[in-house]
Each structure stands twice: as structure tokens, then as C-alpha cells.
Short mmCIF file of C-alpha atoms in Angstrom, two decimals:
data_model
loop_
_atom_site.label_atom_id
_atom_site.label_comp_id
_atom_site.label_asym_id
_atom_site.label_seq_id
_atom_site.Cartn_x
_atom_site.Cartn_y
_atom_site.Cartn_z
CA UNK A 1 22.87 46.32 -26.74
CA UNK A 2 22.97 42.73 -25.33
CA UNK A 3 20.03 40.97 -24.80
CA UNK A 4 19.41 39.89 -21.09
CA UNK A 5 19.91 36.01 -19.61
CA UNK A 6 16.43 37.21 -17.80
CA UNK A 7 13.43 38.94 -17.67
CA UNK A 8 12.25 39.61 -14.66
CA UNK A 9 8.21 41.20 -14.15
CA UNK A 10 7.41 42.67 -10.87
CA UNK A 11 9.76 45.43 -9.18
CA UNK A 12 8.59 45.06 -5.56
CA UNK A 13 10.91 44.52 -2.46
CA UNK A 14 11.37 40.98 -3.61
CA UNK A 15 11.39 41.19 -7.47
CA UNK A 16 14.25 44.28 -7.06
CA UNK A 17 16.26 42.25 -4.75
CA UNK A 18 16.53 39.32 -7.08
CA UNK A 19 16.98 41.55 -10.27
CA UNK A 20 20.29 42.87 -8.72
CA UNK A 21 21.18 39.20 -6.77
CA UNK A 22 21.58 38.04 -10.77
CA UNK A 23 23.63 41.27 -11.95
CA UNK A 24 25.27 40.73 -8.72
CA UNK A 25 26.18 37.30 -10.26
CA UNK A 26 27.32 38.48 -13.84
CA UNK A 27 23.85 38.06 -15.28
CA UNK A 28 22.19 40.11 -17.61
CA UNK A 29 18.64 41.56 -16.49
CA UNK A 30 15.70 43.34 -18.02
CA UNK A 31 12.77 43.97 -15.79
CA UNK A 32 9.20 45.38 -16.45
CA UNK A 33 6.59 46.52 -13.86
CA UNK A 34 2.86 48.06 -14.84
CA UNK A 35 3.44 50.65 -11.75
CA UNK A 36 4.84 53.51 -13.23
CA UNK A 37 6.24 54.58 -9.69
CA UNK A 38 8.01 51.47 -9.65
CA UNK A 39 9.27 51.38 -12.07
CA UNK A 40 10.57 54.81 -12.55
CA UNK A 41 12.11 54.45 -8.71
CA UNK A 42 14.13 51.88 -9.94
CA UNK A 43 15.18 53.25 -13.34
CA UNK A 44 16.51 55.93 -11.27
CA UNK A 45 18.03 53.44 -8.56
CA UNK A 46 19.51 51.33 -11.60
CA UNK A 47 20.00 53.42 -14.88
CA UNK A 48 21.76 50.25 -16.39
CA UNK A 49 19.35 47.53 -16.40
CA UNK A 50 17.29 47.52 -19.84
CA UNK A 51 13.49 48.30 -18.73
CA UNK A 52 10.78 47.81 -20.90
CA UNK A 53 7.46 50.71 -20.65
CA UNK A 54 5.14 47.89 -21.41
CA UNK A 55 5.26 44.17 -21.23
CA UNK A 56 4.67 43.67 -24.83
CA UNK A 57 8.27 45.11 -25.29
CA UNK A 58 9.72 42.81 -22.27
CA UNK A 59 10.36 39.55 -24.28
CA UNK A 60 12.63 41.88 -27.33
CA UNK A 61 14.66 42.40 -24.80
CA UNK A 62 15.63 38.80 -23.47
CA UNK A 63 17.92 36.16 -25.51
CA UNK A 64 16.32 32.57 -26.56
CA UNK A 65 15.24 30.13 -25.13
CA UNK A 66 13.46 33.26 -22.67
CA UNK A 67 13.59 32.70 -19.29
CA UNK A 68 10.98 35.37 -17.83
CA UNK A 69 10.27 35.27 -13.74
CA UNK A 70 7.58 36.37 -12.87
CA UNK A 71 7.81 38.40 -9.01
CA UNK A 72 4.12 39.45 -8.87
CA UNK A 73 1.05 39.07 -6.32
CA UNK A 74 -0.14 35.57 -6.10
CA UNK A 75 -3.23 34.94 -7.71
CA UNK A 76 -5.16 36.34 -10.58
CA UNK A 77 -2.06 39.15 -11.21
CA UNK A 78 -0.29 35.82 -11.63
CA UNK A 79 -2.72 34.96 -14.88
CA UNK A 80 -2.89 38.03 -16.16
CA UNK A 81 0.87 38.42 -17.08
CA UNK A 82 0.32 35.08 -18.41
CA UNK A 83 -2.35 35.73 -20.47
CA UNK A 84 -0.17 38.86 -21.78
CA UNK A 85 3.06 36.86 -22.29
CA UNK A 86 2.14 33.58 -23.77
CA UNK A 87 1.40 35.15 -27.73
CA UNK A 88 4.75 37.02 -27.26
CA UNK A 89 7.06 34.08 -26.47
CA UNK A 90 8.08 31.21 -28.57
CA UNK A 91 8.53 27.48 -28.35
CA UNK A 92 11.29 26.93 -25.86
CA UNK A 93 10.82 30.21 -23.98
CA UNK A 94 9.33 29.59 -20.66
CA UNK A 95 7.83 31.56 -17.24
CA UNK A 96 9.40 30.97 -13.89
CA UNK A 97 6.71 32.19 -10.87
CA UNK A 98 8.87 32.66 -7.82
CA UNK A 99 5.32 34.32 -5.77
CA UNK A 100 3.52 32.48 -3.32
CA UNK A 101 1.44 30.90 -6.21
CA UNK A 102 -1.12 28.32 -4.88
CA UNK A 103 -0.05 25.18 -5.94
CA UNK A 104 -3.43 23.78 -7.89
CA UNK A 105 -2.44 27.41 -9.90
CA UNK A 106 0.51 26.57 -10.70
CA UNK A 107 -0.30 22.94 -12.35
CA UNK A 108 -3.08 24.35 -14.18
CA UNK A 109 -0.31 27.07 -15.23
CA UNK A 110 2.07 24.37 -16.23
CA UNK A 111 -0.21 22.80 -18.77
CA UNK A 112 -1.53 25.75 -20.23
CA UNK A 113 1.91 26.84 -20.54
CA UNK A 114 2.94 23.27 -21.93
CA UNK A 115 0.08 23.26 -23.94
CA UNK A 116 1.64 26.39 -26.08
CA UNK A 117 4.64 24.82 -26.77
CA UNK A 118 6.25 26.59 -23.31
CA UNK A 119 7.64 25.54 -19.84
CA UNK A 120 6.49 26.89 -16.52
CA UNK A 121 8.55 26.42 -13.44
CA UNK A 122 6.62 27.31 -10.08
CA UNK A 123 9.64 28.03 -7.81
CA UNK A 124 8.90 28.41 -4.24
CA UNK A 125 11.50 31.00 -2.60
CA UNK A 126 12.12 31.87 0.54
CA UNK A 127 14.14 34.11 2.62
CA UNK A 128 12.20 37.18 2.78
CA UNK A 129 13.55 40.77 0.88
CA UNK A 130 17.02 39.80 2.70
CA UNK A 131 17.34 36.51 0.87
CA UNK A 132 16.51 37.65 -2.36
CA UNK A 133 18.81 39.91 -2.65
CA UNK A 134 21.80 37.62 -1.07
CA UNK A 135 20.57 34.43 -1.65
CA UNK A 136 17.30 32.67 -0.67
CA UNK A 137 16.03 29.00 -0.92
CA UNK A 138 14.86 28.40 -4.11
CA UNK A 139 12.22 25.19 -4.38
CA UNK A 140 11.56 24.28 -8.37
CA UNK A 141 9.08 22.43 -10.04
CA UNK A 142 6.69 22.27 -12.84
CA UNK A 143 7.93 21.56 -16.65
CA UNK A 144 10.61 18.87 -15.93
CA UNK A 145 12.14 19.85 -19.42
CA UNK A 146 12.91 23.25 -17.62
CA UNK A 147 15.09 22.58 -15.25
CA UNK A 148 18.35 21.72 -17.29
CA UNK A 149 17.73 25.23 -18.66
CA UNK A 150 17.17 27.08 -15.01
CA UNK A 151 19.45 24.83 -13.22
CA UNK A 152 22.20 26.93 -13.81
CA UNK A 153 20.27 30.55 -12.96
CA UNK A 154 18.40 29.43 -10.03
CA UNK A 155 21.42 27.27 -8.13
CA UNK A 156 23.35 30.70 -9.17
CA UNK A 157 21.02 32.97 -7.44
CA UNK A 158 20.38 30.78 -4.70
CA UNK A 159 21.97 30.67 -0.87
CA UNK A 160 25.16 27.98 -0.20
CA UNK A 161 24.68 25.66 2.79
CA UNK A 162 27.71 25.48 5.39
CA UNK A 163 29.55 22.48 2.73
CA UNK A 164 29.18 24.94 -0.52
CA UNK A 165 26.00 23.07 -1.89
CA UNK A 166 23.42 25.53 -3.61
CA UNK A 167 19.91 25.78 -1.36
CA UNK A 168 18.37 25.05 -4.93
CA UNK A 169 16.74 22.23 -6.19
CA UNK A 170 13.94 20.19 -8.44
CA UNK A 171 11.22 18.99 -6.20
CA UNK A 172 8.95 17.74 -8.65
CA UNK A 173 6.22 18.16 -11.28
CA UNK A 174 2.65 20.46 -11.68
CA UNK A 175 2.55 22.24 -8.87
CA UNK A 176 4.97 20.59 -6.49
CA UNK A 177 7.55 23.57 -6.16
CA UNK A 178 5.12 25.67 -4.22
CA UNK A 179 3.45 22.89 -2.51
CA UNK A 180 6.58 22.08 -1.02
CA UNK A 181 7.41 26.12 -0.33
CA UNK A 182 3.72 26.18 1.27
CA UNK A 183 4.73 23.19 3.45
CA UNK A 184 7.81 25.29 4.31
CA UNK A 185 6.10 28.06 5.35
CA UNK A 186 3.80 26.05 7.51
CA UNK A 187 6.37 24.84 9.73
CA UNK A 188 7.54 28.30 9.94
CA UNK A 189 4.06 29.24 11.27
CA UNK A 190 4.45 26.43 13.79
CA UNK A 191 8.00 27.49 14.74
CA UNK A 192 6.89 31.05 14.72
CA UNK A 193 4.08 30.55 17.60
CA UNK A 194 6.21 28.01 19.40
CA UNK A 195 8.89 30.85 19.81
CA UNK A 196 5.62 33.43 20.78
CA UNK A 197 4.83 30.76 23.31
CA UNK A 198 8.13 30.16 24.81
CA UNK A 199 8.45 33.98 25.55
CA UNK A 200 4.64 34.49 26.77
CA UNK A 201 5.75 31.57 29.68
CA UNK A 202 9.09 33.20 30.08
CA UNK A 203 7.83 36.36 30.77
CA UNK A 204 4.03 35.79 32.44
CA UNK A 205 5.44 32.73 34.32
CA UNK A 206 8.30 33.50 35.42
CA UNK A 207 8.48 37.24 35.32
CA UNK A 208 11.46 37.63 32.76
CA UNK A 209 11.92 41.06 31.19
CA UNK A 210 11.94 41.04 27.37
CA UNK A 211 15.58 41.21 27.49
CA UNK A 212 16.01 38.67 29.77
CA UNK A 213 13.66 36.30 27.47
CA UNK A 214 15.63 37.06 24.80
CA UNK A 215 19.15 36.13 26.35
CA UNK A 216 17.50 32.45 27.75
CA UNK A 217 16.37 32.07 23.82
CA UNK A 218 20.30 33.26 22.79
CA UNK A 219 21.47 30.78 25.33
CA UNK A 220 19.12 28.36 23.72
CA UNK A 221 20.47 28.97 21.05
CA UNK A 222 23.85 28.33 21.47
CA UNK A 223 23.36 24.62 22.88
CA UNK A 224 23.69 23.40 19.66
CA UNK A 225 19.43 23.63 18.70
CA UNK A 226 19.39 26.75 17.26
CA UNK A 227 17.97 28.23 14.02
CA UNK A 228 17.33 31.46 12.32
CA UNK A 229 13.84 32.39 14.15
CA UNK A 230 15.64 31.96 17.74
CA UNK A 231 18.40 33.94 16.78
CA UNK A 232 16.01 36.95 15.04
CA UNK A 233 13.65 36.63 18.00
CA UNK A 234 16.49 37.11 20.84
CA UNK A 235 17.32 39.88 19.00
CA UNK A 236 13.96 41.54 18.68
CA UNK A 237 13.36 41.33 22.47
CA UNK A 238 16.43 43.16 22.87
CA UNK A 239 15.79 46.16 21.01
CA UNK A 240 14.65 49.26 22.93
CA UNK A 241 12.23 52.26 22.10
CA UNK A 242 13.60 55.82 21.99
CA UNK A 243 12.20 55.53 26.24
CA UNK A 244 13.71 52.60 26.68
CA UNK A 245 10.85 50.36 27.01
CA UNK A 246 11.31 47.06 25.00
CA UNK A 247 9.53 48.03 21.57
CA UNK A 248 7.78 44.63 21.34
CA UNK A 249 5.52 45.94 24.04
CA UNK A 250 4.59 48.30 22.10
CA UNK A 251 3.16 46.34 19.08
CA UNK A 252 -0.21 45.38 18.90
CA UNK A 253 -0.89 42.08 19.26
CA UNK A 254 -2.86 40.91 15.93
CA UNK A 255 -0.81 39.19 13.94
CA UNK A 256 -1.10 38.71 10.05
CA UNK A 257 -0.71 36.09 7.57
CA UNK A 258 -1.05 35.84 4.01
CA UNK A 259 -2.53 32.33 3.48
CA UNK A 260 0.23 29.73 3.53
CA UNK A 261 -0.33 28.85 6.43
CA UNK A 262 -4.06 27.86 5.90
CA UNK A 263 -3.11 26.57 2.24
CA UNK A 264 -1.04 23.78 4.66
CA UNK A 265 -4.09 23.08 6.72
CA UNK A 266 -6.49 22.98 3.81
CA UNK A 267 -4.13 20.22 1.87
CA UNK A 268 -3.81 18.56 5.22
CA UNK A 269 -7.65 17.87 5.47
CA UNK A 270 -7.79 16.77 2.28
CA UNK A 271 -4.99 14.17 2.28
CA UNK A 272 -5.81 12.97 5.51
CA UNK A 273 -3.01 14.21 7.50
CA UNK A 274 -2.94 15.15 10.69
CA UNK A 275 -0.76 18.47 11.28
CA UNK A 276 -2.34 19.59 14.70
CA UNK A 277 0.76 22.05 15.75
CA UNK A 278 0.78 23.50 12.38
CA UNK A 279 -3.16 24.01 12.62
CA UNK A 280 -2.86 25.65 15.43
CA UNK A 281 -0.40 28.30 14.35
CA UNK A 282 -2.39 29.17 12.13
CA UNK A 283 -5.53 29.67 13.99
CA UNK A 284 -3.87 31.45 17.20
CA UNK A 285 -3.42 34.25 14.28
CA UNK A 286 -6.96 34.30 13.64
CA UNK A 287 -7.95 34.58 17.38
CA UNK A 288 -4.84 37.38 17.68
CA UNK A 289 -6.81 39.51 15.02
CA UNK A 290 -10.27 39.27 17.36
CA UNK A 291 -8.45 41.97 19.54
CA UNK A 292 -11.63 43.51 20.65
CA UNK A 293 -13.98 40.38 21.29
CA UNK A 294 -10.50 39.30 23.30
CA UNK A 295 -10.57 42.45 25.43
CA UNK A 296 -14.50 41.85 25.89
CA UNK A 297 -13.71 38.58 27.56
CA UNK A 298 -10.87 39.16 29.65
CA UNK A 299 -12.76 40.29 32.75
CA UNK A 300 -14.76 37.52 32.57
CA UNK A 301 -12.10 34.89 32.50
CA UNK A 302 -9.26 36.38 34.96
CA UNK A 303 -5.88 34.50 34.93
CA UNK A 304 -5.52 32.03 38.17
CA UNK A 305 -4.23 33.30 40.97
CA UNK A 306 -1.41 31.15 41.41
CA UNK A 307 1.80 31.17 42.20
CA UNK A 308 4.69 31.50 40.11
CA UNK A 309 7.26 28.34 39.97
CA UNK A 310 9.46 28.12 42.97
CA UNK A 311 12.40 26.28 40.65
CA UNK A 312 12.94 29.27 37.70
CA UNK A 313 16.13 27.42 36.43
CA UNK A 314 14.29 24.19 36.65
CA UNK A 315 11.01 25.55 34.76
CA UNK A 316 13.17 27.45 32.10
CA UNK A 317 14.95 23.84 31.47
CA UNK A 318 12.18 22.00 30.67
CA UNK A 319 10.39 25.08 28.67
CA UNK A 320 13.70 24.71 26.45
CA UNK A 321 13.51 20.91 26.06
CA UNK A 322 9.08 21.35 25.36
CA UNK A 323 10.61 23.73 22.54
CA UNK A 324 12.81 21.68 20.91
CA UNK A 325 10.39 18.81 20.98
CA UNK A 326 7.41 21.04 19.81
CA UNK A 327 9.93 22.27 17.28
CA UNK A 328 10.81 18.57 15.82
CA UNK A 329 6.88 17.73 15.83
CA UNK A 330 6.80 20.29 13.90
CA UNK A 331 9.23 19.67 11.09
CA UNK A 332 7.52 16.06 11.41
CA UNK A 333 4.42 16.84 10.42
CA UNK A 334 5.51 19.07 7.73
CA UNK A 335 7.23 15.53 6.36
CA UNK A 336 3.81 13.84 7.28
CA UNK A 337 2.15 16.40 4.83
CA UNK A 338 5.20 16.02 1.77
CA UNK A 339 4.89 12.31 2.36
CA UNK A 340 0.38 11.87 1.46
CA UNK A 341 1.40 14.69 -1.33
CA UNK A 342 3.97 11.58 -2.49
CA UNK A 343 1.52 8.82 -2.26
CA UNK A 344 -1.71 11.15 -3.74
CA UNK A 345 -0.04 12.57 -6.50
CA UNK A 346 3.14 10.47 -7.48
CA UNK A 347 5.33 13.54 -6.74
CA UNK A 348 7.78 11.93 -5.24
CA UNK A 349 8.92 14.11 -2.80
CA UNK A 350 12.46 13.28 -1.13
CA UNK A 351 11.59 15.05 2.39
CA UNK A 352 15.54 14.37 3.15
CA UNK A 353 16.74 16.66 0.12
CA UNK A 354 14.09 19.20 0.63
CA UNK A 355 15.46 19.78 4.47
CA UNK A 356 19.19 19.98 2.42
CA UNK A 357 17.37 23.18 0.62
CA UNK A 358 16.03 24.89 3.72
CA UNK A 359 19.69 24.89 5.66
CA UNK A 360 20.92 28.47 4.43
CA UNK A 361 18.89 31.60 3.11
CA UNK A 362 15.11 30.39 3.90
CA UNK A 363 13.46 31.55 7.44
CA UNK A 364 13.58 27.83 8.66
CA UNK A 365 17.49 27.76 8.45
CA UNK A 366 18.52 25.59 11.36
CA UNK A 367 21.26 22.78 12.21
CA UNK A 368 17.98 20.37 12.34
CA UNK A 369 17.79 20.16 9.20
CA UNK A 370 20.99 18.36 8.97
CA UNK A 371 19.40 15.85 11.38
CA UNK A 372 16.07 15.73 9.34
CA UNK A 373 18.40 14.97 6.08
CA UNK A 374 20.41 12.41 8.40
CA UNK A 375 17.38 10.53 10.01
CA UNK A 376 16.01 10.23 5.74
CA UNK A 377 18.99 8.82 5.01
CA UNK A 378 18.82 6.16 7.76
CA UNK A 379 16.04 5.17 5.90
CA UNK A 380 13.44 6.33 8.02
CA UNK A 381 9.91 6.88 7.31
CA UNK A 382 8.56 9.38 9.35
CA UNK A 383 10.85 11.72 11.87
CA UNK A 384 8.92 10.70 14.95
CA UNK A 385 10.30 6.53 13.98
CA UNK A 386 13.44 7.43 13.60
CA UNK A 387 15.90 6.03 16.32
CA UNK A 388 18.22 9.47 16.50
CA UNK A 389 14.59 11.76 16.95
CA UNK A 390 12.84 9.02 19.15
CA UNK A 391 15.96 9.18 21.57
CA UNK A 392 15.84 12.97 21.27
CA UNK A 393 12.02 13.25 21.74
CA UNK A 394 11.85 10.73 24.83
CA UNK A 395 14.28 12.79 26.61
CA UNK A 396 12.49 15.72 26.29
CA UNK A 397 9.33 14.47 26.55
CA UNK A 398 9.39 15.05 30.36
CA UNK A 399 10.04 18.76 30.81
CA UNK A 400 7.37 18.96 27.75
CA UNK A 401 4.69 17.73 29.79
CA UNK A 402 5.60 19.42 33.23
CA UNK A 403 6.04 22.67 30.93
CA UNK A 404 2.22 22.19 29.26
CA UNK A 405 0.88 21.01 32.48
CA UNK A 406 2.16 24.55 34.15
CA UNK A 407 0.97 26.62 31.22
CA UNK A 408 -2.66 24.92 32.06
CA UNK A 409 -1.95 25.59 35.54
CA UNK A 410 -0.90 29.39 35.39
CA UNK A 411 -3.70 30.03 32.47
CA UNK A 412 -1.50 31.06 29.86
CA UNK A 413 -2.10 29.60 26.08
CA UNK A 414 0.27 27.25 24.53
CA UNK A 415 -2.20 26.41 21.49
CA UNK A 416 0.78 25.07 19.25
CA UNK A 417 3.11 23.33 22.29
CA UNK A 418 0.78 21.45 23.84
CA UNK A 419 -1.01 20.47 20.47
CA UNK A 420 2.57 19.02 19.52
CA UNK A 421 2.54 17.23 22.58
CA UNK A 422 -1.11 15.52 22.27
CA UNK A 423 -0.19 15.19 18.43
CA UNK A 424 2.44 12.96 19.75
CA UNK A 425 1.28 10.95 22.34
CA UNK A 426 -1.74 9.93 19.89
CA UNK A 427 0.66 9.08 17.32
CA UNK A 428 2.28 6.76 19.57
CA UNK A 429 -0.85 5.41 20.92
CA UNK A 430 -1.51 1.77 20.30
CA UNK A 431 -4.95 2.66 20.92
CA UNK A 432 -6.81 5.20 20.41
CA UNK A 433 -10.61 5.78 21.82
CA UNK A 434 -11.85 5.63 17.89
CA UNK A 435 -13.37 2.15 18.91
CA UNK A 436 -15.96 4.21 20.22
CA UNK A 437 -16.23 6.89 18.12
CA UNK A 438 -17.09 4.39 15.18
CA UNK A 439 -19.62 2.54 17.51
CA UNK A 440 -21.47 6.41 17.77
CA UNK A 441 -21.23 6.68 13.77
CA UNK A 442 -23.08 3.26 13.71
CA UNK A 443 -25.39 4.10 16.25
CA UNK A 444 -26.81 7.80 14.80
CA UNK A 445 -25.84 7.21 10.84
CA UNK A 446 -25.44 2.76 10.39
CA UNK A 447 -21.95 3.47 8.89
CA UNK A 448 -20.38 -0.01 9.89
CA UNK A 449 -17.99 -1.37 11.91
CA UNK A 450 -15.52 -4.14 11.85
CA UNK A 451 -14.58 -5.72 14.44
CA UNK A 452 -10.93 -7.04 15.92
CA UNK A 453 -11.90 -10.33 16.29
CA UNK A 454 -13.33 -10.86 12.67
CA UNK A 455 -11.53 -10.69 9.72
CA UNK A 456 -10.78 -6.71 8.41
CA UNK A 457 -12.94 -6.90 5.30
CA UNK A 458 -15.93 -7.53 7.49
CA UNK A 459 -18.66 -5.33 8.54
CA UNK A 460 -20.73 -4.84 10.96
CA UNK A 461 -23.74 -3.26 11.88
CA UNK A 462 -25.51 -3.40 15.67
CA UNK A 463 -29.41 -1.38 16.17
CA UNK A 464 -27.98 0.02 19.16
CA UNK A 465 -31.48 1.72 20.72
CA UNK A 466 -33.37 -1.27 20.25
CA UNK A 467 -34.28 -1.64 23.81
CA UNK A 468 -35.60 1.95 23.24
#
């Protein structure tokens, strides 16, 4: 029997998918998973793929130099096949982890693997149990020593953009492969509740029906500023219960998340970014999940009673322009956060060829990414500076702000949109009330000052109370 191009550990949705994408692409698999279920569902599903009954048996199977991917639960699963592989591969074998893998895991993974003579590539993929199977967005980094052997596999397995280029690529060292996937997916939280948003003022505001929502989204859509969540979203409001009703009504409304999102927020804090939109994604999940304490309050805190706007067509306009901006602010503070990664860690993170990964197979798929790719190229620092997006956000920057000012009015939440919107306006602010706020850390805690008419190395100190 020939030995496999790749072992593959883990035989969930995603790990099963990506086992037949390769065969699907001429490549020789084995795979190995501890559940015995599993494992025997797809042994029966795929009699022809080698499988090992234990990992110890896995690495036999696979030709040298090894390439092993490993499709389990993020975390300490992630170790544990580690700690069972590393005394059964060889110098020049090496792990690929294409999980959500924290990315401070992954770096300590990468020298332990190093460390035995090994690689480790942390590959960030995206595209849900869909992509894996077709083609998802594959984000590599870790061992840079790796990647000549993997380059091959992973651009292979990987989605093609609209010009034929492979949604694959090397991002960096340690850990920067699922930093960057975790800064991916944290944009798709903010696009995610942007969308949520969009709908909740469609519908309470104006008094759309799901369906109708979800053919202003598809027309939305097909102006040109489109993307994969739009298009999935106008779908889902379309789709109908065996009664009829729209089935998104009946879904309860707690939504989940499995820590990306928070991963973003966390890095944020600690770099010093500010990702506002992105925060607030994530924590309109968390106050989703307090269903009951939510249903405790409502009485207290009844909607105004207000009417709804006289000028629909005019409303819906400038909800689509407050999305598209919300939706840029987005992707620009994801940038914001690859950019302090950059300067903090020497990563070197091109945030231009990272939006050239995300344009086919990935959830954030979208013609902006084109733009995002474009503006880099320009040689723009940040989104928000570049001329193209400046132009783009000043024209839309009007509806935006009659759209959040409405949403106040009418008492419906727009957490994320109007976040964007503030996130902006302070980050075009030539002054910002922090004068003060300095003057109160002086007063209660003597932390210093300095001053705009004194040179910036100065500082100052004032006893504030002592008229007290």
C-alpha cells in the first residue's frame, strides 16, 4: 500500500471535509480519531482511506518528511495529540493545527515542536464545514522552514479568488496564523451583529416582514457592497416553517460564541487598540444569553411610543449607507489590531495580502476586500486615511448618523453601529476631552501631566484640593 501525502487527526464535520477536499485533489490521506463512533462512521462512509485504530500507528502510515494536521478541539486536546505524536515523528516531520488554537498556544507549540527537531504550522481556516470540504481560507504561520513543504498542500486545498489566486498564504511566525484567523473572525462578529442590527431596524422601525428585510439586504446586495453574510442572511429571512411563519422567529434569541471573538478583544486591550465595534459584537452575545434577566426588565423599560418614520425609502437609504460604513469600521479596526500585533511582535503582518486571502471560501468573502487590498497598496496606513475609504465614509457618514440618531429615538439597540460611528468620529477628533481626564488622574492618584505649552518630556503635577 502507498503511504499517504497526509495524516490527518480529528474526524469531525471539519476534519472529514478536509480529508476528502485532499483526495478530492489527488492526495493521499490517512486519518485517525480516538472516537470509535467516528471513526467507524467514516470507515464505513470511506472504506478507501488508510485509518489507523490508534495514533501510535498514524505516523507508519504517512510518507517523509510527515505532514500530520491536526482537526481537533482547541485547547488542551490540542497538547495532548502533541504530547502523543512528538516521540513518533522524526526530524523533518512536522504538525499542522488547522483548530481555532489560541495564538500564545500555538507559539509555545512552535518551539516545543522546533525544539524536537520538528515544524509546527498554526493555520487559521475558515469557511465553516462548507469550505473545508470545497475550499476554505487557509491563514499559515509558525515554523517558517515549513512552509516550502505545505505550500503546495495547503494552496491545493485552499479556495481560488475571482483571478485564480489560491486564498492561501504565510502570514508570519509563532503564533501569527491564528492571530490573524482570530482577527478574522472578529470582524465577522462585527459584521455578524451589524447585519442583526440592520434587520432589528428594518423590521421594528419600519415594520418590514422577514421577507421583506431580506429582499432590501438582497437589493443591498446587489449595489455592488455585498459579501457572503448579506447574501446568507437574505436568504435565511426568506425561509419559511412548515406554517409558514418565517423560521427565524422561531429561534431563540441567545446567541453563542466560541471565544474568538473575546480572544480579539482581549489582544486589543493589551496592545492598546481600540476595536469598539468589534467589542461590542461580542458583548451583545453575552447580554443575548441573559434571556431571562432580559425578560425581567422589559416591563420596566417599555419601548417609546413613537412614531414610525414617515420617509420608509428615505430611512432604508441611509440604514444601507450606516451599514456599509459600520461595515468598513469594521474591517478597519480589524487592520488597527494586525497593525500593534506588527509593531509588538515584529510579525510583520501585510494587512493588504491578508484581505487577498479572505476574498473566496472564508465567511468574510466580500468585493471589499479588493478595496482593503487596493487602499494597502496606495500605501495607506490605516483604512479610515485612505483617500478611496475617506471619500466612501464621508458620504455615508450622513445617513449613519440620522440612522443611529433614529435607533436612539425609536429605542431599539444598535450596540455595534453606533459604536462604529463614535469609534469614528473620535478617531477623527483633533481633540479629544482626555485633557481632562488626565487632570482627574492627577488630582485623585498625582500621575502627571504635561502640558501643550511646555515641551512633551515635561511633567507636571498641580495639588488640585488645596483650597480644601
Amino acid at each position: 500500500m502507498a503511504l499517504a501525502e497526509l495524516g490527518l487527526v480529528g474526524l469531525g464535520v471539519m476534519g472529514a471535509n478536509l480529508a476528502r477536499n485532499a483526495r478530492s485533489r489527488g492526495y493521499g490521506v490517512a486519518v485517525y480519531d480516538r472516537d470509535g463512533a467516528r471513526a467507524a462512521a467514516f470507515r464505513r462512509a470511506h472504506p478507501e482511506v488508510p485509518q489507523a485504530a490508534a495514533l501510535e500507528e498514524l505516523p507508519a502510515l504517512v510518507r517523509r518528511p510527515r505532514s500530520i494536521l491536526l482537526m481537533v478541539p482547541a485547547g488542551e486536546a490540542v497538547d495532548q495529540v502533541l504530547d502523543g505524536l512528538l516521540p513518533l515523528l522524526e526530524p523533518g516531520d512536522g504538525i499542522l493545527d488547522g483548530g481555532n488554537s489560541h495564538w500564545r498556544d500555538t507559539a509555545r507549540r512552535v518551539s516545543r515542536a522546533e525544539a524536537a527537531g520538528l515544524w509546527y504550522v498554526g493555520a487559521g481556516i475558515s469557511g465553516g464545514s462548507r469550505g473545508a470540504l470545497l475550499g476554505p481560507s487557509i491563514m499559515a504561520g509558525g515554523s517558517r522552514e515549513a512552509w516550502p513543504l505545505v505550500e503546495g498542500l495547503l494552496s491545493d486545498l485552499s479556495a481560488r479568488a475571482a483571478d485564480g489566486a489560491p486564498c492561501c498564504g504565510w502570514v508570519g511566525p509563532q503564533g501569527a496564523g491564528h492571530f490573524v484567523k482570530m482577527v478574522h473572525n472578529g470582524i465577522e462578529y462585527g459584521e455578524m451583529q451589524l447585519i442583526c442590527e440592520a434587520v432589528h431596524l428594518l423590521r421594528e422601525g419600519l415594520g418590514l416582514s422577514a421577507g421583506e428585510a431580506g429582499q432590501v439586504l438582497a437589493r443591498w446586495g446587489g449595489e455592488g457592497r455585498g459579501s457572503y453574510l448579506l447574501d446568507i442572511t437574505s436568504r435565511i429571512l426568506a425561509r419559511k416553517d412548515a406554517d409558514g411563519a418565517p423560521l427565524v422567529d422561531k429561534i431563540l434569541d441567545q446567541a453563542g460564541q466560541k471565544g474568538t471573538g473575546a480572544w480579539a478583544v482581549s489582544a486589543a486591550l493589551e496592545l492598546g487598540v481600540a476595536i469598539p465595534l468589534i467589542g461590542e459584537a461580542v458583548f451583545a452575545r453575552s447580554l443575548s444569553a441573559q434571556k431571562q434577566a432580559r425578560l425581567a426588565a422589559a416591563p420596566l423599560y417599555p419601548r417609546p411610543e413613537v412614531p414610525r418614520p414617515a420617509d420608509r425609502t428615505g430611512f432604508a437609504a441611509d440604514l444601507g449607507r450606516a451599514l456599509y460604513g459600520a461595515r468598513v469600521a469594521a474591517y478597519a479596526q480589524g487592520v488597527e489590531l494586525l497593525r500593534a500585533a506588527s509593531d509588538q511582535w515584529g510579525w510583520d503582518l501585510d494587512w493588504g495580502q491578508i484581505a487577498l486571502l479572505w476574498r473566496a471560501g472564508c465567511i468574510l468573502r466580500s468585493p471589499l476586500l479588493e478595496e482593503v487590498a487596493a487602499a494597502r497598496r496606495r500605501g495607506a496606513e490605516s483604512l479610515i486615511t485612505d483617500r478611496v475609504f475617506a471619500h466612501a465614509l464621508r458620504e455615508a457618514l450622513p445617513g449613519w448618523r440620522r440612522t443611529a440618531a433614529a435607533a436612539l429615538t425609536l429605542g431599539i439597540p444598535v450596540p455595534a453601529l453606533a459604536a462604529g460611528l463614535s469609534w469614528l468620529d473620535g478617531s477623527a477628533a483633533a481633540v479629544l476631552p482626555a485633557n481632562l481626564l488626565q487632570a482627574q488622574r492627577d488630582c485623585f492618584g498625582a500621575h502627571t501631566y504635561r502640558r501643550t505649552d511646555r515641551p512633551e518630556e515635561e511633567a507636571f503635577h498641580t495639588d488640585w484640593l488645596e483650597e480644601e
